[in-house]
Coordinates of C-alpha atoms in Angstrom, one line a residue:
M1172 CA 3.5 -21.7 -29.3
T1173 CA 6.2 -19.8 -27.9
G1174 CA 9.6 -20.9 -27.1
G1175 CA 12.2 -19.4 -24.4
E1176 CA 10.5 -16.5 -22.1
S1177 CA 8.6 -14.6 -25.4
W1178 CA 5.5 -14.7 -23.4
I1179 CA 7.6 -12.4 -21.0
S1180 CA 9.5 -10.1 -23.7
D1181 CA 6.2 -10.0 -26.4
P1182 CA 3.3 -11.5 -24.3
L1183 CA 1.1 -9.3 -27.2
G1184 CA 2.5 -12.1 -29.6
V1185 CA 1.1 -14.7 -27.2
V1186 CA -1.9 -13.2 -27.3
Q1187 CA -1.9 -12.9 -30.8
G1188 CA -1.4 -16.5 -31.3
L1189 CA -4.4 -17.4 -28.5
F1190 CA -6.5 -15.0 -31.0
A1191 CA -6.0 -16.1 -33.8
Q1192 CA -6.4 -19.8 -32.6
R1193 CA -9.8 -18.9 -31.0
P1194 CA -13.0 -21.5 -32.1
A1195 CA -16.0 -20.0 -33.5
D1196 CA -17.3 -19.5 -29.7
G1197 CA -15.1 -19.6 -28.1
D1198 CA -13.4 -17.2 -25.0
W1199 CA -10.2 -16.2 -26.4
Q1200 CA -10.1 -13.3 -23.6
K1201 CA -10.4 -16.8 -20.6
N1202 CA -7.9 -18.7 -22.6
V1203 CA -5.4 -15.8 -22.4
T1204 CA -5.6 -15.2 -18.7
D1205 CA -5.7 -18.9 -17.7
Y1206 CA -2.1 -18.9 -19.6
F1207 CA -0.7 -16.6 -18.2
S1208 CA -2.1 -17.2 -14.6
A1209 CA 0.0 -20.9 -15.3
K1210 CA 2.7 -19.8 -16.1
L1211 CA 2.8 -17.2 -12.4
R1212 CA 2.1 -20.0 -11.0
D1213 CA 5.7 -20.8 -10.5
S1214 CA 7.6 -18.4 -8.5
D1215 CA 10.9 -18.8 -10.9
S1216 CA 8.9 -17.4 -13.6
A1217 CA 6.9 -15.2 -11.2
A1218 CA 10.5 -13.7 -10.5
A1219 CA 11.7 -14.0 -13.9
V1220 CA 8.9 -11.0 -14.8
P1221 CA 10.8 -7.3 -14.8
C1222 CA 9.6 -5.2 -11.3
L1223 CA 8.5 -1.2 -11.9
N1224 CA 9.7 -1.2 -8.5
D1225 CA 12.7 -1.4 -8.4
T1226 CA 13.8 -1.3 -12.4
P1227 CA 14.1 2.1 -14.0
L1228 CA 11.6 2.6 -17.2
H1229 CA 14.0 3.5 -19.5
Y1230 CA 15.2 -0.2 -19.2
L1231 CA 12.2 -2.0 -19.3
K1232 CA 10.9 -2.9 -23.1
P1233 CA 7.9 -1.4 -24.4
N1234 CA 4.8 -4.0 -24.6
S1235 CA 6.8 -6.1 -22.4
L1236 CA 5.0 -8.2 -19.1
V1237 CA 5.7 -6.3 -16.1
R1238 CA 4.8 -6.7 -12.7
F1239 CA 4.4 -3.7 -10.2
R1240 CA 3.8 -3.5 -6.4
C1241 CA 1.2 -0.7 -5.6
M1242 CA -1.7 1.1 -4.0
V1243 CA -4.7 2.2 -5.4
Q1244 CA -4.8 5.8 -4.7
D1245 CA -7.4 6.7 -7.4
M1246 CA -10.4 4.8 -9.4
F1247 CA -11.1 6.9 -12.2
D1248 CA -14.3 6.2 -14.2
P1249 CA -14.7 3.3 -17.1
E1250 CA -14.1 3.7 -20.0
F1251 CA -14.9 2.3 -23.0
Y1252 CA -12.0 0.6 -26.1
M1253 CA -12.5 -1.6 -29.8
G1254 CA -12.1 -4.6 -28.1
V1255 CA -11.9 -5.7 -31.4
Y1256 CA -11.8 -4.3 -34.8
E1257 CA -11.9 -4.9 -38.4
T1258 CA -9.7 -3.4 -41.2
V1259 CA -9.8 -2.9 -45.0
D1260 CA -6.8 -3.5 -46.7
T1261 CA -6.4 -0.2 -49.2
N1262 CA -5.1 -2.6 -52.1
T1263 CA -6.7 -5.9 -52.0
S1264 CA -10.2 -5.1 -50.2
A1265 CA -8.8 -8.0 -47.6
R1266 CA -11.1 -7.4 -44.4
V1267 CA -8.6 -8.8 -40.9
L1268 CA -9.5 -8.9 -37.3
H1269 CA -7.7 -7.6 -34.6
F1270 CA -7.2 -7.6 -30.9
G1271 CA -7.6 -4.3 -29.1
K1272 CA -7.4 -5.5 -26.0
Y1273 CA -3.9 -4.6 -24.1
R1274 CA -3.1 -1.8 -26.1
D1275 CA -3.5 1.8 -25.9
V1276 CA -3.6 2.4 -29.6
A1277 CA -4.5 0.5 -32.3
E1278 CA -2.5 -1.3 -35.0
S1279 CA -2.3 -1.9 -38.7
L1280 CA 0.2 -2.0 -41.8
P1281 CA 0.5 0.9 -43.2
Q1282 CA -2.0 -0.5 -46.4
Q1283 CA -4.7 -1.5 -43.6
E1284 CA -7.7 0.9 -42.9
V1285 CA -10.0 0.4 -40.0
D1286 CA -13.5 0.3 -41.0
P1287 CA -15.5 1.3 -37.9
D1288 CA -18.7 1.3 -39.5
S1289 CA -18.0 -3.0 -39.2
R1290 CA -20.5 -4.9 -37.6
R1291 CA -17.8 -7.1 -36.1
N1292 CA -16.2 -4.7 -33.9
V1293 CA -16.9 -5.0 -30.5
T1294 CA -17.1 -2.2 -28.1
C1295 CA -15.4 -3.3 -24.6
E1296 CA -15.6 -1.3 -21.1
R1297 CA -12.5 -1.1 -18.7
Q1298 CA -11.3 0.4 -15.5
T1299 CA -8.7 2.6 -15.0
F1300 CA -6.7 2.8 -11.6
Y1301 CA -4.0 5.8 -10.2
C1302 CA -1.6 3.4 -8.5
V1303 CA 1.4 4.5 -7.0
P1304 CA 4.2 2.5 -4.9
V1305 CA 3.4 1.5 -1.1
P1306 CA 3.3 5.1 0.9
G1307 CA 6.1 4.0 3.6
E1308 CA 7.6 0.8 2.2
C1309 CA 10.9 0.2 4.1
P1310 CA 14.1 0.7 2.9
W1311 CA 14.0 -3.8 4.2
V1312 CA 11.0 -4.9 2.0
K1313 CA 12.0 -2.5 -1.4
D1314 CA 15.8 -4.9 -0.9
A1315 CA 14.2 -7.8 -0.5
Y1316 CA 11.5 -8.1 -2.8
T1317 CA 14.7 -6.6 -5.4
S1318 CA 17.3 -10.1 -3.9
C1319 CA 14.5 -11.7 -5.4
S1320 CA 14.2 -11.2 -8.4
Q1321 CA 15.5 -12.9 -11.6
A1322 CA 14.3 -10.6 -14.4
K1323 CA 17.2 -9.9 -16.7
V1324 CA 17.0 -6.1 -18.3
C1325 CA 19.3 -3.9 -19.4
A1326 CA 19.0 -0.4 -20.9
S1327 CA 16.2 -0.5 -23.9
T1328 CA 16.6 1.5 -27.4
S1329 CA 13.7 0.0 -28.9
Y1330 CA 11.9 3.1 -27.3
A1331 CA 13.5 6.6 -27.3
P1332 CA 11.1 9.6 -26.8
S1333 CA 11.6 12.8 -27.6
R1334 CA 9.7 14.5 -25.1
Q1335 CA 10.2 14.7 -21.5
K1336 CA 13.4 12.8 -21.5
R1337 CA 13.9 13.4 -18.0
S1338 CA 13.8 9.8 -16.8
Y1339 CA 15.8 8.5 -19.9
E1340 CA 19.1 10.4 -20.0
E1341 CA 20.3 9.4 -16.9
D1342 CA 22.3 6.0 -18.7
E1343 CA 22.6 7.1 -22.1
D1344 CA 25.7 5.0 -22.1
A1345 CA 24.2 2.0 -21.0
A1346 CA 24.8 -0.9 -23.7
P1347 CA 21.8 -2.2 -25.3
C1348 CA 20.0 -5.6 -25.2
D1349 CA 18.1 -5.6 -27.6
T1350 CA 17.8 -3.7 -30.7
R1351 CA 15.0 -4.7 -32.2
A1352 CA 12.0 -2.4 -33.1
S1353 CA 8.9 -3.0 -30.2
H1354 CA 6.2 -3.7 -32.8
G1355 CA 7.7 -5.8 -35.3
L1356 CA 8.0 -5.4 -38.9
G1357 CA 7.3 -2.3 -40.4
E1358 CA 6.1 1.0 -38.9
P1359 CA 2.2 0.0 -38.1
K1360 CA -0.2 3.0 -38.1
R1361 CA -1.6 4.1 -35.3
L1362 CA -5.0 5.4 -33.7
E1363 CA -6.8 5.2 -30.4
T1364 CA -8.1 2.2 -29.3
E1365 CA -10.4 4.2 -27.2
A1366 CA -13.8 4.1 -28.7
A1367 CA -15.4 7.5 -30.1
G1368 CA -17.3 8.6 -27.3
A1369 CA -14.2 8.6 -25.2
Q1370 CA -12.3 10.6 -27.5
Q1371 CA -13.4 13.6 -26.9
H1372 CA -11.5 15.3 -24.4
L1373 CA -9.9 18.5 -24.4
P1374 CA -6.1 19.6 -24.7
S1375 CA -4.0 20.3 -22.2
S1376 CA -0.5 21.5 -21.6
C1377 CA 1.7 18.9 -20.4
S1378 CA 4.8 21.0 -20.3
S1379 CA 5.6 20.8 -16.8
A1380 CA 5.5 17.5 -14.9
P1381 CA 2.8 16.3 -13.6
D1382 CA 1.9 15.5 -9.8
L1383 CA 2.4 12.4 -9.2
N1384 CA -0.3 12.5 -5.8
F1385 CA 1.6 10.3 -4.0
P1386 CA 0.6 10.5 -0.1
L1387 CA 3.7 11.0 2.1
P1388 CA 6.3 13.2 1.1
G1389 CA 9.4 12.8 -0.5
E1390 CA 8.1 9.4 -2.2
K1391 CA 10.4 8.4 -4.6
G1392 CA 9.5 5.7 -7.5
P1393 CA 6.6 4.9 -10.5
A1394 CA 2.8 5.9 -10.3
C1395 CA 1.2 4.5 -12.9
L1396 CA -1.8 4.0 -14.7
I1397 CA -3.3 0.3 -14.4
K1398 CA -5.7 -0.2 -17.1
V1399 CA -8.3 -3.4 -15.5
Y1400 CA -10.5 -5.6 -17.8
E1401 CA -12.0 -8.3 -15.6
G1402 CA -13.2 -8.1 -11.5
W1403 CA -12.0 -4.8 -11.3
D1404 CA -15.5 -4.5 -8.1
L1405 CA -13.2 -6.6 -6.5
F1406 CA -10.6 -3.9 -5.5
K1407 CA -11.2 -0.7 -3.6
V1408 CA -9.2 2.8 -2.8
N1409 CA -6.3 1.8 -0.7
D1410 CA -6.0 -1.8 -1.4
V1411 CA -2.0 -3.2 -1.8
L1412 CA -1.9 -5.2 -5.6
E1413 CA 1.2 -6.6 -7.4
V1414 CA -0.2 -6.7 -10.9
Y1415 CA 1.2 -8.7 -14.1
G1416 CA 0.5 -6.9 -17.6
I1417 CA 1.9 -5.5 -20.7
L1418 CA 4.3 -2.0 -19.9
S1419 CA 2.3 0.7 -22.5
V1420 CA 4.7 3.9 -23.1
D1421 CA 3.7 4.6 -26.7
P1422 CA 4.8 7.9 -28.1
A1423 CA 1.2 8.4 -30.0
L1424 CA -0.3 8.9 -26.2
S1425 CA 2.6 12.4 -25.9
A1426 CA 1.3 13.0 -29.6
L1427 CA -2.3 13.2 -29.2
T1428 CA -1.3 15.0 -25.8
E1429 CA 0.3 17.2 -27.6
D1430 CA -1.9 17.8 -30.3
R1431 CA -4.6 18.6 -28.2
E1432 CA -2.3 20.7 -26.8
A1433 CA -2.3 22.7 -29.7
V1434 CA -5.9 23.0 -30.3
S1435 CA -6.3 24.2 -26.5
A1436 CA -3.7 27.5 -27.7
L1437 CA -7.6 28.6 -29.8
L1438 CA -10.0 27.5 -26.9
D1439 CA -11.5 29.8 -23.9
P1440 CA -9.8 28.9 -20.9
S1441 CA -12.4 30.0 -18.2
D1442 CA -14.2 28.1 -20.8
D1443 CA -12.5 24.6 -20.9
M1444 CA -10.9 25.0 -18.1
D1445 CA -12.2 22.0 -16.3
T1446 CA -11.8 19.8 -19.0
L1447 CA -7.8 20.6 -19.2
E1448 CA -6.9 19.8 -15.6
E1449 CA -9.3 16.7 -15.7
H1450 CA -7.1 15.6 -19.1
R1451 CA -4.1 16.8 -17.2
A1452 CA -4.9 14.5 -14.7
H1453 CA -6.2 11.2 -16.5
C1454 CA -3.4 11.7 -19.3
P1455 CA 0.0 12.5 -17.7
P1456 CA 2.7 11.5 -20.2
A1457 CA 3.4 7.8 -20.4
S1458 CA 7.4 8.3 -20.0
L1459 CA 6.6 9.2 -16.5
V1460 CA 3.5 7.8 -15.6
P1461 CA 3.4 4.2 -17.8
R1462 CA 0.6 2.4 -18.5
I1463 CA 0.1 -1.1 -17.4
H1464 CA -2.5 -3.2 -19.0
T1465 CA -3.4 -6.0 -16.3
I1466 CA -3.4 -9.6 -17.5
V1467 CA -3.3 -10.7 -14.1
T1468 CA -3.9 -8.8 -10.9
R1469 CA -4.0 -10.1 -7.3
K1470 CA -4.9 -8.3 -3.4
L1471 CA -2.0 -8.3 -1.6
Q1472 CA -2.8 -9.9 2.2
H1473 CA 0.5 -8.5 3.5
N1474 CA 3.3 -6.9 2.1
N1475 CA 5.8 -9.2 3.7
P1476 CA 8.6 -10.4 1.2
L1477 CA 9.9 -12.8 4.0
L1478 CA 6.0 -14.8 4.5
P1479 CA 4.0 -16.7 2.0
P1480 CA 1.3 -15.0 -0.2
S1481 CA -1.5 -16.7 1.8
L1482 CA -1.2 -18.3 5.1
Q1483 CA -4.5 -20.3 4.3
G1484 CA -4.4 -22.9 0.9
S1485 CA -0.6 -25.1 -0.2
E1486 CA 0.7 -27.1 2.4
E1487 CA 4.0 -25.5 1.7
S1488 CA 2.6 -22.1 3.7
K1489 CA 0.9 -24.4 6.0
L1490 CA 4.3 -26.2 7.0
F1491 CA 6.0 -22.8 7.0
V1492 CA 3.9 -21.7 10.3
S1493 CA 4.4 -24.5 11.6
N1494 CA 8.0 -25.0 11.2
F1495 CA 8.1 -21.2 12.9
L1496 CA 6.2 -21.7 15.2
S1497 CA 8.3 -24.7 16.8
E1498 CA 10.8 -21.7 17.3
L1499 CA 8.3 -19.2 18.0
S1500 CA 9.4 -19.1 21.8
A1501 CA 13.2 -18.3 21.3
V1502 CA 12.2 -15.8 18.5
R1503 CA 9.7 -13.5 21.0
A1504 CA 12.4 -13.8 23.5
E1505 CA 15.4 -12.1 21.7
L1506 CA 12.7 -9.5 20.4
L1507 CA 11.7 -9.1 24.0
D1508 CA 15.6 -8.4 24.6
F1509 CA 16.3 -5.5 21.2
L1510 CA 13.5 -3.5 22.1
S1511 CA 13.8 -3.4 25.7
H1512 CA 17.7 -2.0 24.9
A1513 CA 15.6 -0.1 22.1
L1514 CA 13.8 1.8 24.9
L1515 CA 16.7 2.2 27.6
G1516 CA 16.0 -1.0 29.1
D1517 CA 12.4 -0.9 30.1
S1518 CA 11.5 -4.5 29.8
L1519 CA 7.5 -3.5 30.4
A1520 CA 7.1 -1.1 28.0
A1521 CA 9.0 -4.1 25.3
E1522 CA 6.2 -6.3 26.1
Y1523 CA 2.9 -3.5 25.4
L1524 CA 5.4 -2.7 22.0
I1525 CA 5.7 -5.9 20.5
L1526 CA 1.4 -6.2 21.4
H1527 CA 1.2 -3.3 19.4
L1528 CA 3.4 -4.4 16.5
I1529 CA 1.6 -7.3 15.8
S1530 CA -2.1 -5.5 16.7
T1531 CA -4.3 -5.5 13.5
V1532 CA -7.8 -5.2 12.5
Y1533 CA -9.2 -8.4 12.1
A1534 CA -13.0 -7.2 12.1
R1535 CA -15.6 -4.5 12.4
R1536 CA -18.9 -4.7 14.6
D1537 CA -21.1 -2.3 13.6
V1538 CA -19.0 1.0 13.7
L1539 CA -16.4 -0.9 16.2
P1540 CA -13.2 -2.3 14.9
L1541 CA -12.3 -5.1 16.9
G1542 CA -8.0 -5.8 17.0
K1543 CA -7.0 -2.1 17.0
F1544 CA -4.4 -0.8 19.7
T1545 CA -2.4 2.5 19.6
L1546 CA 0.0 3.0 22.0
N1547 CA 1.0 6.0 23.6
L1548 CA 4.6 5.7 25.5
S1549 CA 4.5 9.3 28.0
G1550 CA 7.8 9.4 29.6
C1551 CA 10.0 10.0 26.5
P1552 CA 12.8 12.4 26.4
R1553 CA 12.1 15.8 25.1
N1554 CA 13.1 17.4 21.6
G1555 CA 12.0 14.3 19.3
T1556 CA 16.0 12.7 19.0
F1557 CA 14.6 9.5 20.7
S1558 CA 11.1 9.1 19.5
E1559 CA 12.6 9.6 15.9
L1560 CA 15.4 6.9 16.5
L1561 CA 12.8 4.8 18.1
Y1562 CA 10.9 4.9 14.8
R1563 CA 14.0 4.1 12.7
V1564 CA 13.5 0.6 15.1
V1565 CA 10.3 0.2 14.2
Q1566 CA 11.0 1.5 10.5
Q1567 CA 13.4 -2.7 10.5
L1568 CA 10.8 -4.7 11.7
V1569 CA 7.3 -3.3 10.0
P1570 CA 6.7 -3.8 6.4
A1571 CA 5.6 0.1 5.8
A1572 CA 5.3 3.0 8.5
H1573 CA 5.7 6.9 8.5
Y1574 CA 7.5 9.3 10.8
L1575 CA 5.3 12.1 11.7
P1576 CA 6.6 14.9 14.0
M1577 CA 3.5 16.6 15.6
T1578 CA 5.0 20.1 15.8
I1579 CA 2.3 23.4 15.2
E1580 CA 4.2 24.0 12.0
N1581 CA 3.3 20.3 10.6
M1582 CA -0.4 19.9 11.8
N1583 CA -1.5 23.5 10.3
K1584 CA 0.2 23.1 6.9
L1585 CA 0.7 19.6 6.1
C1586 CA -2.7 18.2 4.6
F1587 CA -4.0 14.6 6.1
I1588 CA -7.3 14.0 4.1
P1589 CA -7.5 13.3 1.4
R1590 CA -9.9 15.3 -1.1
K1591 CA -11.8 15.4 -3.9
D1592 CA -10.8 17.8 -7.2
Y1593 CA -13.7 18.1 -9.1
N1594 CA -12.1 20.9 -11.3
A1595 CA -9.1 17.3 -12.2
N1596 CA -11.9 14.7 -11.3
R1597 CA -9.3 12.7 -9.4
L1598 CA -9.2 12.2 -5.5
V1599 CA -5.9 14.4 -4.1
S1600 CA -3.9 12.3 -1.5
G1601 CA -3.5 13.5 1.6
L1602 CA -1.1 11.7 4.8
L1603 CA -3.4 9.7 6.2
Q1604 CA -4.1 7.6 2.9
L1605 CA -1.7 5.0 3.9
S1606 CA -2.4 1.1 3.0
P1607 CA -3.5 -1.5 5.3
Q1608 CA -0.6 -2.4 8.6
T1609 CA 1.2 0.6 8.3
S1610 CA 3.0 1.7 11.2
L1611 CA 2.7 5.8 11.9
L1612 CA 4.5 7.1 14.6
V1613 CA 3.3 10.3 15.8
D1614 CA 6.1 12.5 17.6
E1615 CA 4.0 14.1 20.1
T1616 CA 7.3 15.2 22.5
L1617 CA 7.7 18.4 19.7
L1618 CA 4.6 20.0 20.1
E1619 CA 4.4 23.2 21.8
Q1620 CA 2.8 25.9 22.4
G1621 CA 0.9 27.8 19.6
Q1622 CA -2.3 28.7 17.3
L1623 CA -3.6 25.7 15.4
D1624 CA -5.5 27.2 13.1
T1625 CA -8.6 25.1 10.9
T1626 CA -6.6 23.0 9.1
G1627 CA -4.6 22.4 11.8
V1628 CA -8.3 21.6 14.2
H1629 CA -9.6 19.5 11.1
N1630 CA -5.7 17.0 11.2
V1631 CA -6.0 16.9 14.8
T1632 CA -9.1 15.5 14.6
A1633 CA -8.7 13.1 11.6
L1634 CA -5.6 11.5 13.9
G1635 CA -8.3 11.0 17.1
N1636 CA -10.6 9.4 14.4
L1637 CA -8.1 7.1 13.0
I1638 CA -7.0 6.4 16.2
T1639 CA -10.8 5.6 17.6
W1640 CA -12.6 4.2 14.8
Q1641 CA -10.1 3.4 12.7
K1642 CA -11.1 5.4 9.7
V1643 CA -10.7 8.3 7.9
D1644 CA -13.5 11.0 6.4
Y1645 CA -12.3 11.9 2.8
D1646 CA -13.4 15.4 1.4
F1647 CA -16.0 15.1 -1.4
S1648 CA -16.6 19.0 -0.9
Y1649 CA -20.3 18.7 0.0
H1650 CA -19.9 15.6 1.9
R1651 CA -17.6 13.5 3.7
M1652 CA -16.9 10.1 2.8
E1653 CA -16.2 7.2 5.1
F1654 CA -12.9 5.1 4.1
P1655 CA -12.0 2.4 6.7
C1656 CA -8.4 1.5 6.9
N1657 CA -5.7 -0.1 9.2
I1658 CA -3.1 2.0 10.3
N1659 CA -1.3 1.0 13.7
V1660 CA -0.5 4.4 15.8
L1661 CA 2.0 4.5 18.8
V1662 CA 2.5 8.0 20.2
T1663 CA 5.4 9.0 21.5
S1664 CA 5.0 12.1 24.0
E1665 CA 6.3 13.6 27.1
G1666 CA 3.3 13.5 29.9
R1667 CA 0.1 11.9 28.6
S1668 CA -1.2 12.2 24.3
L1669 CA -3.7 14.8 23.5
L1670 CA -4.6 12.5 21.1
P1671 CA -6.7 9.4 22.1
S1672 CA -5.5 5.7 22.5
D1673 CA -6.5 2.2 23.4
C1674 CA -3.2 1.2 26.0
H1675 CA -1.0 3.9 28.0
V1676 CA 2.3 3.0 29.3
H1677 CA 4.8 5.7 31.1
L1678 CA 8.7 4.9 29.5
Q1679 CA 10.8 4.0 33.1
P1680 CA 14.6 3.8 31.2
Q1681 CA 16.6 2.2 33.3
M1682 CA 20.1 3.7 31.6
M1683 CA 20.0 7.2 29.8
P1684 CA 23.4 6.7 27.0
P1685 CA 25.0 9.7 26.2
N1686 CA 24.6 10.1 22.9
L1687 CA 21.4 8.3 22.6
E1688 CA 21.9 8.2 18.5
Q1689 CA 25.4 6.4 18.8
Y1690 CA 23.4 3.6 21.3
L1691 CA 20.6 3.0 19.3
G1692 CA 22.9 2.9 15.8
A1693 CA 25.0 0.6 17.8
L1694 CA 22.2 -2.1 18.8
L1695 CA 20.8 -1.9 15.0
A1696 CA 24.6 -2.4 13.6
A1697 CA 24.6 -5.5 16.0
S1698 CA 21.9 -7.3 15.2
L1699 CA 22.1 -9.9 12.6
P1700 CA 20.1 -9.3 8.9
S1701 CA 19.2 -13.0 10.2
L1702 CA 17.7 -12.7 13.0
L1703 CA 15.9 -9.1 12.0
N1704 CA 14.3 -11.5 9.9
K1705 CA 13.3 -14.1 12.3
F1706 CA 11.6 -10.2 14.2
R1707 CA 9.8 -9.5 10.8
T1708 CA 8.5 -13.4 10.0
Y1709 CA 7.6 -13.1 13.2
I1710 CA 5.5 -9.7 13.6
G1711 CA 3.8 -10.5 10.0
L1712 CA 3.0 -13.8 10.7
L1713 CA 1.0 -13.2 13.7
R1714 CA -0.7 -10.3 12.5
L1715 CA -2.2 -13.0 9.7
L1716 CA -3.4 -15.5 12.6
D1717 CA -6.9 -16.3 13.4
Y1718 CA -7.4 -16.2 16.9
S1719 CA -10.5 -18.0 18.9
I1720 CA -12.4 -17.6 22.6
S1721 CA -14.0 -21.2 23.6
D1722 CA -17.2 -20.8 25.6
E1723 CA -15.3 -22.7 28.5
A1724 CA -12.8 -19.8 29.0
T1725 CA -15.8 -16.6 27.3
K1726 CA -17.5 -18.6 31.0
A1727 CA -14.2 -18.5 33.3
V1728 CA -13.4 -14.2 32.1
E1729 CA -17.1 -13.1 33.2
D1730 CA -16.7 -15.2 36.6
D1731 CA -13.4 -13.6 36.8
F1732 CA -14.6 -10.0 36.0
V1733 CA -17.6 -10.6 38.7
E1734 CA -15.2 -11.5 41.2
M1735 CA -12.3 -7.9 40.9
R1736 CA -15.7 -5.9 40.9
K1737 CA -16.4 -7.9 44.1
N1738 CA -13.1 -7.5 45.7
D1739 CA -12.9 -3.8 44.6
P1740 CA -15.5 -2.5 42.7
Q1741 CA -13.7 0.9 42.1
S1742 CA -10.5 -0.7 40.3
I1743 CA -12.2 -2.4 37.3
S1744 CA -14.7 -0.6 34.8
A1745 CA -15.9 -2.4 31.5
D1746 CA -13.2 -0.5 29.2
D1747 CA -10.7 -2.0 31.6
L1748 CA -12.3 -5.8 30.7
H1749 CA -12.4 -4.5 27.6
R1750 CA -8.5 -4.0 28.0
L1751 CA -7.9 -6.7 29.5
L1752 CA -9.3 -9.1 26.8
V1753 CA -7.5 -7.2 24.0
V1754 CA -3.7 -7.5 26.1
A1755 CA -5.0 -11.6 26.6
R1756 CA -5.5 -12.0 22.9
L1757 CA -2.6 -10.1 21.5
S1758 CA -0.4 -11.8 24.6
S1759 CA -1.7 -15.0 23.8
L1760 CA -0.8 -14.5 19.7
S1761 CA 2.8 -13.2 21.1
A1762 CA 3.2 -16.5 22.4
G1763 CA 2.2 -18.3 19.0
Q1764 CA -1.2 -19.5 20.9
T1765 CA -4.1 -19.3 18.9
S1766 CA -7.2 -19.7 21.7
L1767 CA -7.1 -17.8 25.1
S1768 CA -5.3 -20.2 28.0
R1769 CA -5.9 -19.3 31.7
E1770 CA -2.2 -19.0 31.5
Q1771 CA -2.2 -16.3 29.3
W1772 CA -5.4 -14.6 30.7
L1773 CA -3.3 -14.2 34.4
R1774 CA -0.6 -12.9 32.7
A1775 CA -2.6 -10.3 30.9
K1776 CA -4.0 -9.4 34.2
Q1777 CA -0.3 -9.1 36.1
L1778 CA 0.8 -6.3 32.9
E1779 CA -2.0 -4.7 33.4
Q1780 CA -1.9 -4.6 37.3
Q1781 CA 2.1 -3.5 36.9
R1782 CA 1.2 -0.8 33.7
K1783 CA -1.3 0.9 36.4
N1784 CA 0.5 0.5 39.4
R1785 CA 3.5 2.5 37.2
L1786 CA 1.2 5.2 35.7
R1787 CA -0.6 5.9 40.0
E1788 CA 3.6 6.4 41.0
Q1789 CA 3.8 8.5 37.7
K1790 CA 1.1 10.6 38.9
H1791 CA 2.3 10.8 42.9
M1792 CA 5.9 11.6 42.3
N1793 CA 4.2 14.4 39.5
V1794 CA 2.2 15.8 42.5
N1795 CA 5.0 15.8 44.9
E1796 CA 6.8 17.6 42.6
L1797 CA 4.5 20.1 42.3

């Protein structure tokens, strides 16, 4: 049906072929999904699809197949569109059926008119997700995905918009690689594929660039409107997706917006302001917020390009896990040494940092998230330099991370909690709208005396709830809605943190370099990319491994706990037992063991005893200083 890479350059042609060959009672739409799914099962073929994350929009041919790695920031209301429509030839009265799926505008030849009353027209429903690049995605992740890409792209002249030129003017001198018209021979007539009921949006002014609604300040990359046709109820806000679909940057969308803008000038703004704001949020210029009509949508289990997409299923994935586990102990030893140097020679703090980095919420029991391990590292040098440099180290190891200086000004001014804007009918993002398994380093060493205002109090409360319950209560004005999350929070502080934590370790530097930045910069520079990749694989893999405790091990732990309480009732509580079990689980996983052994239980007890002894010594020193 198609030759070469035409399924990438002209996917609508493939769809047209399958639509034309449809059997009388066959499901042509399923045939389309099956065709592209089969193509994308081959990793080389998938890598040949241009990626919107690392390719400028003006290098991508309109109506070509693209992929996009993103987080669902918001979900709009479902919309209706003409899935199939019939046209009538004004010269010959010949009737032809067309498909409207995977398009923003219905297309027909100049002499064809759409018959809106045809009984053969089919109105369908689709869902629109507003998606942004994964918040805080680390540079090494972007680089790894880019290096794996086999897509061949160069500046396209098949679409040169007259409006919103900003994103196209940077590469005006680039040589074109395809000068064919993007919509075939002739200039087809166009009309919106959205059904009549969805065409009643009133106009808005889009003269200024819209707010792209990124959760984190300073983020770059495209935001996209993702049109989902099947299985949209399988996805939720904050999921990380990889979508393969047809890119739409049709100038007709901008033309429709400007037509509506002209009408809006005649309306009473006070009567129509809500609808205007909603249209501005839901219909931004396609040159700034392109549309992707998805054919294949995958929810990512993780965002680590060094790991297989899933650890279950294929023999290739099982072999990958088996091979890496065989060298895991050596990688762990090297990672421990690397983090000990980063923590100024403190190997105990490095042990706990490893446990923190591989922790993840693996289940929820009622409201209690299981597996979280928020670490408070106290004793950090004041002024934030050490904490920011430690963040740079963490950023080299995990797929997504963010550094939050906990100053009074930031607490009072930043928006932490996403809120619903009913005027624009959209979810306005907040700093805590992060994808699963993001590492958040909260730098409390910068906190000075000052007054928290109402916003500051709400932000500190939100951070506390995130740490304790792994949830963020989004603000819907009249009520709060809980959104569960899975965020690794590391708090650096001078004394014990004001925020809650699962584990408190006091840093004991064994050295104090005169220039911290130079010292940690040299540490990172001396680490070979191949070694860093082993660390990244180690952390990512262990977050995904299953873990269990046998009945025999459970009984041994219970007996040991009773014995410890008998020997010293004051020294251990139910909270201590819970922490011991978490440390034992993470310590086992860090050694590549997926069940609890006596050796790892004793190891966990030893670590906890060393940690508690250090805290007692520090408390005693502080009392003496007073």
